Coordinates of C-alpha atoms in Angstrom, one line a residue:
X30 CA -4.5 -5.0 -23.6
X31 CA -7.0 -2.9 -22.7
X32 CA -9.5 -0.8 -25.7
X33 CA -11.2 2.3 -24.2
X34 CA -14.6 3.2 -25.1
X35 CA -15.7 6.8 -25.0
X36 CA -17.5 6.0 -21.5
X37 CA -14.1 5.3 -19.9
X38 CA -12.4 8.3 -21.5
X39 CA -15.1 10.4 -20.3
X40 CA -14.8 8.8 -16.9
X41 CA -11.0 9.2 -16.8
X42 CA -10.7 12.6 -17.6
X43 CA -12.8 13.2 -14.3
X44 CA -10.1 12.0 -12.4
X45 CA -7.6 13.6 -14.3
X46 CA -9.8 16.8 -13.7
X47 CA -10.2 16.5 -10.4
X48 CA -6.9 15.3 -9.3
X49 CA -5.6 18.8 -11.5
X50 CA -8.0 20.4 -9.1
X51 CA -6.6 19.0 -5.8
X52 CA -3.3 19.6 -7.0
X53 CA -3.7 23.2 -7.3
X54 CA -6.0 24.0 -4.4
X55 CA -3.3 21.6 -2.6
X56 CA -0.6 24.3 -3.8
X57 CA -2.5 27.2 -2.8
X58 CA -3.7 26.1 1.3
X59 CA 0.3 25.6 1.7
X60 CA 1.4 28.4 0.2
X61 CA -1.2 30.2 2.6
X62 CA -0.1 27.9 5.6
X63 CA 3.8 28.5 5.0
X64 CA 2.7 32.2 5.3
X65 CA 1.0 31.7 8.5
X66 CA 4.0 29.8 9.5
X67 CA 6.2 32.7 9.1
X68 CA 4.4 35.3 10.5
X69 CA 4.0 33.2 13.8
X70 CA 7.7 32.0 13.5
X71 CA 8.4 36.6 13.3
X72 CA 6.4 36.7 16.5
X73 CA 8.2 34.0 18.3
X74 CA 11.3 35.1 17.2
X75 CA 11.1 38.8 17.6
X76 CA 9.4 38.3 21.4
X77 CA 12.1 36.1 22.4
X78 CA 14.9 38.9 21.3
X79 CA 12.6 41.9 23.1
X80 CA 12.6 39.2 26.4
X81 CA 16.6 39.0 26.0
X82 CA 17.3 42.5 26.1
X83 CA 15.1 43.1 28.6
X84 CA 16.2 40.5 30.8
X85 CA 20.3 42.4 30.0
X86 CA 18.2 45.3 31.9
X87 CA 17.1 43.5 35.1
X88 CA 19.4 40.9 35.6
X89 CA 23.0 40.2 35.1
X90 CA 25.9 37.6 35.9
X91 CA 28.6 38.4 39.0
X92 CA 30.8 36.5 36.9
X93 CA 30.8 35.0 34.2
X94 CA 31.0 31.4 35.1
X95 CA 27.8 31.7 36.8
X96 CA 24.9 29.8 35.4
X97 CA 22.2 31.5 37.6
X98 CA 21.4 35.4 37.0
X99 CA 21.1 38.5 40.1
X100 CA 18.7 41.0 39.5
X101 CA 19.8 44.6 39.2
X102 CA 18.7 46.3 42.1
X103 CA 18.3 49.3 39.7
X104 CA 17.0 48.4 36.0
X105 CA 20.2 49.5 33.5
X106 CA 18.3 51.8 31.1
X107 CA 18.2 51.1 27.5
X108 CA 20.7 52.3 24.9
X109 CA 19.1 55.1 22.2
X110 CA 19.8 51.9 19.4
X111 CA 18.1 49.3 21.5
X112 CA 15.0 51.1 22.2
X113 CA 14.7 51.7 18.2
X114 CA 15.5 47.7 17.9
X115 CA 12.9 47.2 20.3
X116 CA 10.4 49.2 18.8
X117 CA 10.9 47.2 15.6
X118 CA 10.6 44.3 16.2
X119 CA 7.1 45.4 18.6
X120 CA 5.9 46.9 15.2
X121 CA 6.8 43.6 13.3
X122 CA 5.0 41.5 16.1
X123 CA 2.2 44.1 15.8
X124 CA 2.1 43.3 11.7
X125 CA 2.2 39.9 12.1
X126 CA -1.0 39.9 14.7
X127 CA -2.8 42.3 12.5
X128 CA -2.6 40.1 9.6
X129 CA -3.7 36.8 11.1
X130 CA -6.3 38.0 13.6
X131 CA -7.5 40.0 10.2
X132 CA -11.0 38.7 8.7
X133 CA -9.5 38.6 5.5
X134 CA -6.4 36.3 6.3
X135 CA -8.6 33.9 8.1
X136 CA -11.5 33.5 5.1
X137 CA -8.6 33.3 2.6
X138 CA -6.9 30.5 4.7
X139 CA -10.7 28.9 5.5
X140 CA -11.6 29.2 1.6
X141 CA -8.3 27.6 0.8
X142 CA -8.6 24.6 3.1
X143 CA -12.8 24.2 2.0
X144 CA -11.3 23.8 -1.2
X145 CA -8.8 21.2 -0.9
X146 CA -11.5 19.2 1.2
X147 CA -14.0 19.5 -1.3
X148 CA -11.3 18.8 -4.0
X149 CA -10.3 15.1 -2.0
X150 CA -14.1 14.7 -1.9
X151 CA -14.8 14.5 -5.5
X152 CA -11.3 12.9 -6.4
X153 CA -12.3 10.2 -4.3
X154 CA -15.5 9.8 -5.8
X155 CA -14.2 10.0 -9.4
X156 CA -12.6 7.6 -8.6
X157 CA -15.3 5.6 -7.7
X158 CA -16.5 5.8 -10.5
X159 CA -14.2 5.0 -12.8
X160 CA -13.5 1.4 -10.9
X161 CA -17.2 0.6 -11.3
X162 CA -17.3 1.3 -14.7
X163 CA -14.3 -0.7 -15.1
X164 CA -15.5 -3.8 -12.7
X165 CA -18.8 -3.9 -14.8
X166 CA -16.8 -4.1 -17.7
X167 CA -14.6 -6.6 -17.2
X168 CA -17.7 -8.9 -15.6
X169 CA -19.6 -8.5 -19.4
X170 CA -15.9 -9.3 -20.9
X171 CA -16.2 -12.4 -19.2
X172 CA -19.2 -13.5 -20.1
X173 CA -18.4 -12.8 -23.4
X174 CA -15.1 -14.6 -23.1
X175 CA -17.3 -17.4 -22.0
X176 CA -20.0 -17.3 -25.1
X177 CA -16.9 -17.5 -27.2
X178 CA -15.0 -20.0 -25.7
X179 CA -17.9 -22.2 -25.7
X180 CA -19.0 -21.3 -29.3
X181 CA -15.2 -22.3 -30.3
X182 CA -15.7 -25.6 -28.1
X183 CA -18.7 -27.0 -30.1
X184 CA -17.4 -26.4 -33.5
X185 CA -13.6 -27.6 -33.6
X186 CA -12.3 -30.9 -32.2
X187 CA -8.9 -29.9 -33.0
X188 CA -6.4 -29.4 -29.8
X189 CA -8.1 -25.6 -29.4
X190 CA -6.8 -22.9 -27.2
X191 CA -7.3 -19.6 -25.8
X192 CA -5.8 -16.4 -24.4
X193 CA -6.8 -13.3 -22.9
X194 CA -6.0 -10.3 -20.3
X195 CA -6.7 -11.7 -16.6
X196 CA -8.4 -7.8 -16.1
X197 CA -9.8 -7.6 -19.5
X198 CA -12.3 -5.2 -19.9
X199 CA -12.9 -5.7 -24.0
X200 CA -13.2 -9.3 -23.9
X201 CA -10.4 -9.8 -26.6
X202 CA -9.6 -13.2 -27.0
X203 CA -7.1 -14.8 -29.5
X204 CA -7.6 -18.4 -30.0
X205 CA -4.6 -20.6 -30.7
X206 CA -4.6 -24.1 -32.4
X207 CA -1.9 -25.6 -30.4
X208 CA 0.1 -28.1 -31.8
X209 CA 2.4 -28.9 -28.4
X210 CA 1.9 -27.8 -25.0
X211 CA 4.6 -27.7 -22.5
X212 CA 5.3 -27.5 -19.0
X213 CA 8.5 -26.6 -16.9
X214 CA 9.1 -26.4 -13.4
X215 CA 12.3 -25.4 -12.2
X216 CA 14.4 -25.7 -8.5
X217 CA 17.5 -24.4 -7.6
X218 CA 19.3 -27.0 -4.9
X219 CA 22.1 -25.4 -2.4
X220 CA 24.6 -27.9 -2.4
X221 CA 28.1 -28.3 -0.6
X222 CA 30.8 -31.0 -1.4
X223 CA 31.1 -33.5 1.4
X224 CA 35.0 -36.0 2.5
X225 CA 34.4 -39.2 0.8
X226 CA 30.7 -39.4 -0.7
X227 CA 28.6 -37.4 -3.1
X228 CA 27.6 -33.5 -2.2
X229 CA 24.5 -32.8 0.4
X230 CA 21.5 -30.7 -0.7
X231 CA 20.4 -28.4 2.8
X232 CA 18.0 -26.1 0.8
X233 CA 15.6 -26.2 -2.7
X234 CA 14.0 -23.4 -3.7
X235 CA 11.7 -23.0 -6.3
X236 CA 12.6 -20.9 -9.3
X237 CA 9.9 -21.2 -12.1
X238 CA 7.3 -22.1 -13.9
X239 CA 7.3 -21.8 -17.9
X240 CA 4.8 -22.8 -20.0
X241 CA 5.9 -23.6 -23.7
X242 CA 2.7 -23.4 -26.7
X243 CA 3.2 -24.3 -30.0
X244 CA 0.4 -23.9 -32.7
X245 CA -1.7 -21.8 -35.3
X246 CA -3.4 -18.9 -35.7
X247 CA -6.2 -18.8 -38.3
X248 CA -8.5 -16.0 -39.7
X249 CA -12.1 -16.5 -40.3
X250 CA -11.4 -17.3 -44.4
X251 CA -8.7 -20.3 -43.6
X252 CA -11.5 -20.9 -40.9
X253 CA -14.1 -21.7 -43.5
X254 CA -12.0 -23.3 -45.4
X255 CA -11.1 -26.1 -42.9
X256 CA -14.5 -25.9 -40.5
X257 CA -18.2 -25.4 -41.7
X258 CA -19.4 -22.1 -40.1
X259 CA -22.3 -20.0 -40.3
X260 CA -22.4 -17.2 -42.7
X261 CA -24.5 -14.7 -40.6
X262 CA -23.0 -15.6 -37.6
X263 CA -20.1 -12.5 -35.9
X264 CA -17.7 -14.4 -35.9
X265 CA -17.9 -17.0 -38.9
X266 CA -16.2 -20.2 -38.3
X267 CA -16.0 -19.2 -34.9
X268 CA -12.7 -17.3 -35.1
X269 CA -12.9 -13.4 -34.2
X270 CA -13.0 -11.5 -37.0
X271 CA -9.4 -10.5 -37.3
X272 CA -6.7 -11.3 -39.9
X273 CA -3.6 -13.0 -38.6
X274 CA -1.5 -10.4 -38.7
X275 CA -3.8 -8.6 -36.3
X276 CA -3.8 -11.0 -34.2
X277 CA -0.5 -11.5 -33.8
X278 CA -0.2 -7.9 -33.4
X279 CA -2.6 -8.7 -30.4
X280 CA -0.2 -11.2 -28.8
X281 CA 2.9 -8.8 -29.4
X282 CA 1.3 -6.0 -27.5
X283 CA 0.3 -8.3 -24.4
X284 CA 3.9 -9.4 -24.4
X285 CA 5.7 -5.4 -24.4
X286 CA 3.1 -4.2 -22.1
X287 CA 3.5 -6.9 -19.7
X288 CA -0.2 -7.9 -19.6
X289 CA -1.3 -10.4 -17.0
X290 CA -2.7 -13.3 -18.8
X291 CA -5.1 -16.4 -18.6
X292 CA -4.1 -19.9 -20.8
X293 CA -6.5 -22.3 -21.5
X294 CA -6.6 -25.0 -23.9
X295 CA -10.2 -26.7 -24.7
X296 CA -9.9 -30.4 -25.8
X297 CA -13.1 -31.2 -26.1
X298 CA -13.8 -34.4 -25.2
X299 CA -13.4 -35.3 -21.3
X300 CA -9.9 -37.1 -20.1
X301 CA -7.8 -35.3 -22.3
X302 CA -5.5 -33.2 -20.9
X303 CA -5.3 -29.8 -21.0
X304 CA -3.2 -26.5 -19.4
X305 CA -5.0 -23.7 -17.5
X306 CA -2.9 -21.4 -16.0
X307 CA -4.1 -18.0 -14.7
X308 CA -0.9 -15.4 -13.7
X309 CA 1.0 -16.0 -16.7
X310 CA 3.4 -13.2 -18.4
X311 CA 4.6 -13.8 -21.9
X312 CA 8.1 -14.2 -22.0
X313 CA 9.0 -15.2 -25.9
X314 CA 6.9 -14.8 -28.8
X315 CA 8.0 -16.5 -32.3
X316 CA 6.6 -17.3 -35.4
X317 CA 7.8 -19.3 -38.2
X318 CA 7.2 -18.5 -42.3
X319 CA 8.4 -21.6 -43.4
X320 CA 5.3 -22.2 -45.7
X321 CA 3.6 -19.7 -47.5
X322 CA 0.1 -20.3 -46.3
X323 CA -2.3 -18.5 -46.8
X324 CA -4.7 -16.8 -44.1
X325 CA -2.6 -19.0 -41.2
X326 CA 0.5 -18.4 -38.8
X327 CA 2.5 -20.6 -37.4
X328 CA 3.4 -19.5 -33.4
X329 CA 5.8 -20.3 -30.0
X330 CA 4.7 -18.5 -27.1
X331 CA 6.4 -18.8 -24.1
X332 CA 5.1 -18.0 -20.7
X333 CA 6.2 -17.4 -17.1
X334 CA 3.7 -18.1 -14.2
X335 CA 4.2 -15.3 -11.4
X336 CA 2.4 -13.2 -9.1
X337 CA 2.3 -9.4 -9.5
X338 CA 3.8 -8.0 -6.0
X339 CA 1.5 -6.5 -4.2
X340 CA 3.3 -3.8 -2.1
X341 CA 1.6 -3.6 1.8
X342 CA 1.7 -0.9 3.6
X343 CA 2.6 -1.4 7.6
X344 CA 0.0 -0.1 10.0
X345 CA 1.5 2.3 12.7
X346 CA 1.0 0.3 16.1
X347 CA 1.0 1.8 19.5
X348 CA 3.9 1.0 21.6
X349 CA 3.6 -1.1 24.3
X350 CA 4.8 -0.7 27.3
X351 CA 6.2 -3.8 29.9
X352 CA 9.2 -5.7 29.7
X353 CA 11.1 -6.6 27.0
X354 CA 11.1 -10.3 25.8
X355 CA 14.3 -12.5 24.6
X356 CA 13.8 -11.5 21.2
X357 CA 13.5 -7.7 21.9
X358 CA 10.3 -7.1 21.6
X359 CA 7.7 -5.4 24.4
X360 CA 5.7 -7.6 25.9
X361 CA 2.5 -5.5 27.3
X362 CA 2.1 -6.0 31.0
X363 CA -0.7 -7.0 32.7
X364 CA -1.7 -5.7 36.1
X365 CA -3.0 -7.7 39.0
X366 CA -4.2 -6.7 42.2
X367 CA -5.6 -8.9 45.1
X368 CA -7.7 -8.3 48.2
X369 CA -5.7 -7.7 51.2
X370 CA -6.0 -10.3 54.1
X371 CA -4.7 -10.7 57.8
X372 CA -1.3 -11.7 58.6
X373 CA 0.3 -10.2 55.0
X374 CA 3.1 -8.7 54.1
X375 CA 4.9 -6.3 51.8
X376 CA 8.2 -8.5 52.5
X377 CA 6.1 -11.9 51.4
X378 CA 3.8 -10.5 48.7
X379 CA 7.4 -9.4 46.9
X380 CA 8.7 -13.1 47.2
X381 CA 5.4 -14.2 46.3
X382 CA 4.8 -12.6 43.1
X383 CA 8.6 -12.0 42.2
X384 CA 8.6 -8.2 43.0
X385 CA 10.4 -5.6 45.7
X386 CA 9.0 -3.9 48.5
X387 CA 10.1 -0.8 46.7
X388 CA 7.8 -1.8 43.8
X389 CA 4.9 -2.3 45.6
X390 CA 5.2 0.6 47.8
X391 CA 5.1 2.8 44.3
X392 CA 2.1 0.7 43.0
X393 CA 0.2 1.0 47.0
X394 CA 1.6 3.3 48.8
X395 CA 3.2 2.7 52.5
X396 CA 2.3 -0.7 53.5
X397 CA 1.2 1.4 57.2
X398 CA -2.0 2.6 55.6
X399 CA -3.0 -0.5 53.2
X400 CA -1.6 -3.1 55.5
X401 CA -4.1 -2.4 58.1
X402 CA -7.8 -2.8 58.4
X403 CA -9.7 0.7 58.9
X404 CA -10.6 1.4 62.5
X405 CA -14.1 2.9 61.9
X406 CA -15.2 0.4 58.9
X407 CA -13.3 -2.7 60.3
X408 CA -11.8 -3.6 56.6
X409 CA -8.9 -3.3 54.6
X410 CA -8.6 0.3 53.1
X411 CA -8.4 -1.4 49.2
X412 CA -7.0 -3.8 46.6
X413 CA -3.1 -3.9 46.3
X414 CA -1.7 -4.5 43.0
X415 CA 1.0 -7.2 42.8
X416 CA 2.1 -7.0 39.1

């Protein structure tokens, strides 16, 4: 459960600002680059029709089951409609130039893409921001999550617990007087019957984890009453300075928001044992008025340890090019090229290096010029490559 100050408010409403403002300007450079879009697609369209009928003038088919066109030895003049079609769609095509070679189309389009740029810009550094503001938070929630949790630890030698958000950025704590502690961890086996002797297990898998707390809540007067505290100090006996109700309220809201949270129980002195779990969820939330006491609640909490999913994005890879292994998959080829030497052969290089004379031929060339040393220089024109 996270409170807001007026910091973070002020911080978040310059995200929300600025993502409004990239959202808009967003909307305007595609409503601008949709129109350049279709006055280029009325050019290419209207100057492939003026090329058709043009081409009817200068060429036509001897019949019409030939694929291949003879050109008039006369040009076929143009019909009185066609010339008018042509010299509509050349005004269209004329329009469509005008208008994007025109200064103001291309500053309109220019502003409109600045804008968006800009717009990313501060987004991204709203954004920024914000986290800071939230990391240096949650590190003074901590600390202050510590102060209490070691305050608590000095003045109560009862079995003493404590919960709070894993991301916590208020450093609101409820501490529980646990009365039982419990811990569940389930399997599931995949069995199948077996002729003549018990069934056989071929998988387990693991299922959960639930932890199981039962205890008290106290505020700070039932506090006093059972533990000395000092009077000036924030938070009295050492409880926060909340009635029960409230902080039961606390609990319920962690459990319907789905809050990510961190169990720890203190008993104080060394060997005893204790849970600390980190990753927990709160799956069931009781309590029980069987007594009217007053100032105290009586709690179950149940938990289930998980980890939030984390979705990962795949990176695009090049592909890579070579032969395909067994399991489908490219394997990238690597080439190889050796120095030429007397006596060898396209026929025994291929046998050598599990290739074809055809291959190598593509990779070299004829073996007649890189089989033979050069008659001026007295060496072998180059490297071959093998694989």
């Amino acid at each position: 459960m996270a409170v807001y100050t007026k910091q973070w408010r002020a911080e978040q409403a310059k995200v929300k600002s600025a993502r409004s403002k990239l959202t808009s300007a967003s909307k305007k450079n595609g409503s601008i680059l949709s129109e350049k879009a279709n006055l280029k697609a009325t050019i290419s369209a209207n100057q492939k029709e003026i090329d058709s009928l043009n081409k009817g003038v200068n060429y036509y088919r001897k019949k019409k089951s030939d694929k291949k066109l003879t050109k008039r030895k006369t040009p076929k003049p143009l019909t009185a409609a066609q010339k008018k079609h042509i010299s509509t769609l050349q005004t269209q095509i004329d329009k469509a130039n005008a208008k994007l070679k025109s200064s103001d189309f291309k500053s309109k389009a220019s502003n409109a893409s600045s804008k968006v740029s800009n717009a990313q810009k501060k987004l991204s550094s709203a954004k920024s921001e914000r986290d800071k503001y939230e990391s240096k938070r949650h590190k003074t929630a901590l600390k202050r999550i510590a102060a209490q949790r070691k305050q608590n630890a000095e003045r109560f030698l009862a079995p003493h617990a404590s919960l709070h958000a894993t991301n916590s950025m208020t450093g609101l704590e409820v501490f529980i007087f646990a009365s039982s502690e419990s811990e569940s961890n389930e399997s599931e086996a995949t069995t199948y019957p077996i002729d003549h002797d018990d069934p056989v297990v071929d998988h387990v898998r693991r299922t959960g984890k639930t932890i199981t707390v039962t205890g008290w809540l106290f505020d700070q007067k039932a506090g006093d009453r059972l533990w000395s505290g000092k009077k000036d100090d924030v938070s009295g006996a050492g409880l926060v300075a909340k009635t029960v109700q409230k902080q039961f309220q606390n609990l319920r809201k962690w459990q319907f928001d789905g809050t990510e949270l961190v169990y720890k129980s203190d008993w104080v002195k060394p060997g005893f044992n204790h849970i600390y779990y980190k990753h927990l969820f709160m799956t069931g939330l009781e309590k029980t008025l069987d007594a009217p006491y007053k100032g105290m609640i009586q709690i179950t909490m149940t938990f289930q340890f998980a980890y939030k999913a984390q979705v990962v994005t795949k990176k695009k890879t090049k592909k890579n090019s070579g032969k395909k292994s067994k399991s489908g998959t490219k394997k990238k080829s690597k080439k190889k090229t050796i120095a030429v030497k007397y006596g060898m052969t396209y026929w025994g290089l291929a046998k050598t290096y599990h290739t074809t004379v055809t291959q190598l031929r593509k990779w070299n060339g004829s073996e007649k010029k890189t089989m033979y040393p050069d008659p001026k220089m007295g060496k072998y024109p180059k490297r071959l490559r093998v694989k």
